[in-house]
Amino acid sequence: MEKVENIEVLKQTIKIQSCLLEGHSIEAIFRNRAEFIFKESNADFFGLLLLQKESGKLEFMVEKGNVFNDMLKRYHLQKHTLIFDSYIKAAKEGVNNNQLIMQDKNLYEFLGDCLSKNKIKYFQENNDFNEIITIPTFSLENQLIGFLFFSYLGKNSHNPDNLLNIKAMVETVIRPFYDVKNNIFQSKFIQILNEVPLLTTKEKHILKKLLAAKSYAQIAEEMHVSVNTVKTHIKHIYAKYEVKSKLELANKVNSGFDYK
């Protein structure tokens, strides 16, 4: 699995994951970071589908202009009601054939469950559609969890290395919040390992509140202790998990880190 090595991509990754830890929606976060992803991918619109059992949920889709949104309005469709079963089935077949970057010169599979072939053809011809690129995303256990897609109009085309950088960024962002067992993405998904013997009961309570994006003052008030006491407990938690930030802590906790 790819690691985030590009410095600018790494900076964006940290910012995005920090926003998720603070409780912002993934769609709002990627809309705010859209300019960077458009620049890196050269795409005209991009999005993320995460698997839910045999189907998929569109977590977000962002575009430079309004051609896709205008099409949805024309045919009385909404993003959250779009069906992608055929697209996901085809993309899974690509994964089974070890394809990490899948290219398609039409949108028939992507939109075929929602629109007729003639309507899709009309959209493509009137907007100078070029290609759609699909890239699978995986969990830490290398389990397929979803697909990134990038669509290009006119003379715009993709750069494989740049798209793989974005893939690594998105995987790093979503893995701590994706429940592989139940196929659920939750931006506030918190997994506290009760079997970790090195954490005291009080430290476990503070850890839960900390990862719920509560401030030191809020934690202190809820636990009826001083802010300095909270800071001391958090310092001990960081030391036991061998981390230096809340982001590192969340990654270790949600990836199932354990002590023997």
PDB file of N, CA and C in Angstrom, residues 15 32 36 47 77 88 99 112 121 133 153 163 191 213 223 227 229 260:
ATOM      1  N   LYS A  15      -4.056  18.092   7.704  1.00  0.00           N
ATOM      2  CA  LYS A  15      -5.122  19.092   7.876  1.00  0.00           C
ATOM      3  C   LYS A  15      -6.499  18.450   7.772  1.00  0.00           C
ATOM      4  N   ASN A  32     -13.455  22.158   0.842  1.00  0.00           N
ATOM      5  CA  ASN A  32     -12.508  23.212   1.224  1.00  0.00           C
ATOM      6  C   ASN A  32     -11.115  22.948   0.675  1.00  0.00           C
ATOM      7  N   PHE A  36      -6.681  22.263  -4.111  1.00  0.00           N
ATOM      8  CA  PHE A  36      -5.449  21.488  -4.097  1.00  0.00           C
ATOM      9  C   PHE A  36      -5.604  20.208  -4.906  1.00  0.00           C
ATOM     10  N   GLY A  47     -14.471  12.368  -6.796  1.00  0.00           N
ATOM     11  CA  GLY A  47     -15.313  11.972  -5.670  1.00  0.00           C
ATOM     12  C   GLY A  47     -14.844  10.671  -5.049  1.00  0.00           C
ATOM     13  N   LEU A  77     -32.359  14.488 -10.580  1.00  0.00           N
ATOM     14  CA  LEU A  77     -31.592  13.565  -9.756  1.00  0.00           C
ATOM     15  C   LEU A  77     -30.839  14.337  -8.679  1.00  0.00           C
ATOM     16  N   ILE A  88     -19.650  -0.200  -9.512  1.00  0.00           N
ATOM     17  CA  ILE A  88     -18.887  -0.867  -8.462  1.00  0.00           C
ATOM     18  C   ILE A  88     -18.559  -2.305  -8.865  1.00  0.00           C
ATOM     19  N   GLN A  99      -5.826  -4.316 -11.239  1.00  0.00           N
ATOM     20  CA  GLN A  99      -5.761  -2.991 -11.848  1.00  0.00           C
ATOM     21  C   GLN A  99      -5.863  -1.929 -10.761  1.00  0.00           C
ATOM     22  N   GLY A 112     -24.830   4.415 -15.599  1.00  0.00           N
ATOM     23  CA  GLY A 112     -25.799   3.553 -16.273  1.00  0.00           C
ATOM     24  C   GLY A 112     -26.976   3.104 -15.437  1.00  0.00           C
ATOM     25  N   LYS A 121     -24.817   9.822 -23.356  1.00  0.00           N
ATOM     26  CA  LYS A 121     -24.127  10.210 -24.597  1.00  0.00           C
ATOM     27  C   LYS A 121     -24.297  11.699 -24.861  1.00  0.00           C
ATOM     28  N   ILE A 133     -11.357   8.094 -14.505  1.00  0.00           N
ATOM     29  CA  ILE A 133     -10.353   7.218 -13.899  1.00  0.00           C
ATOM     30  C   ILE A 133     -10.873   6.733 -12.546  1.00  0.00           C
ATOM     31  N   LEU A 153     -12.580  16.456 -18.747  1.00  0.00           N
ATOM     32  CA  LEU A 153     -13.266  17.019 -19.903  1.00  0.00           C
ATOM     33  C   LEU A 153     -12.246  17.686 -20.826  1.00  0.00           C
ATOM     34  N   LEU A 163      -2.250  10.891  -9.180  1.00  0.00           N
ATOM     35  CA  LEU A 163      -3.469  10.258  -8.678  1.00  0.00           C
ATOM     36  C   LEU A 163      -3.152   9.259  -7.571  1.00  0.00           C
ATOM     37  N   GLN A 191     -12.601   3.925  18.708  1.00  0.00           N
ATOM     38  CA  GLN A 191     -12.444   2.555  19.170  1.00  0.00           C
ATOM     39  C   GLN A 191     -11.453   2.536  20.331  1.00  0.00           C
ATOM     40  N   ALA A 213     -12.968  15.030  20.383  1.00  0.00           N
ATOM     41  CA  ALA A 213     -12.670  16.438  20.076  1.00  0.00           C
ATOM     42  C   ALA A 213     -13.085  17.392  21.186  1.00  0.00           C
ATOM     43  N   MET A 223     -15.101  15.649  34.272  1.00  0.00           N
ATOM     44  CA  MET A 223     -14.515  14.663  35.175  1.00  0.00           C
ATOM     45  C   MET A 223     -14.235  15.229  36.559  1.00  0.00           C
ATOM     46  N   VAL A 227      -7.664  21.344  34.997  1.00  0.00           N
ATOM     47  CA  VAL A 227      -7.101  21.246  33.646  1.00  0.00           C
ATOM     48  C   VAL A 227      -5.689  20.677  33.699  1.00  0.00           C
ATOM     49  N   THR A 229      -4.544  18.543  35.796  1.00  0.00           N
ATOM     50  CA  THR A 229      -4.644  17.093  36.008  1.00  0.00           C
ATOM     51  C   THR A 229      -4.931  16.386  34.685  1.00  0.00           C
ATOM     52  N   LYS A 260       1.301  -5.860  24.491  1.00  0.00           N
ATOM     53  CA  LYS A 260       1.370  -7.243  24.993  1.00  0.00           C
ATOM     54  C   LYS A 260       1.750  -7.233  26.466  1.00  0.00           C
TER      55      LYS A 260
END
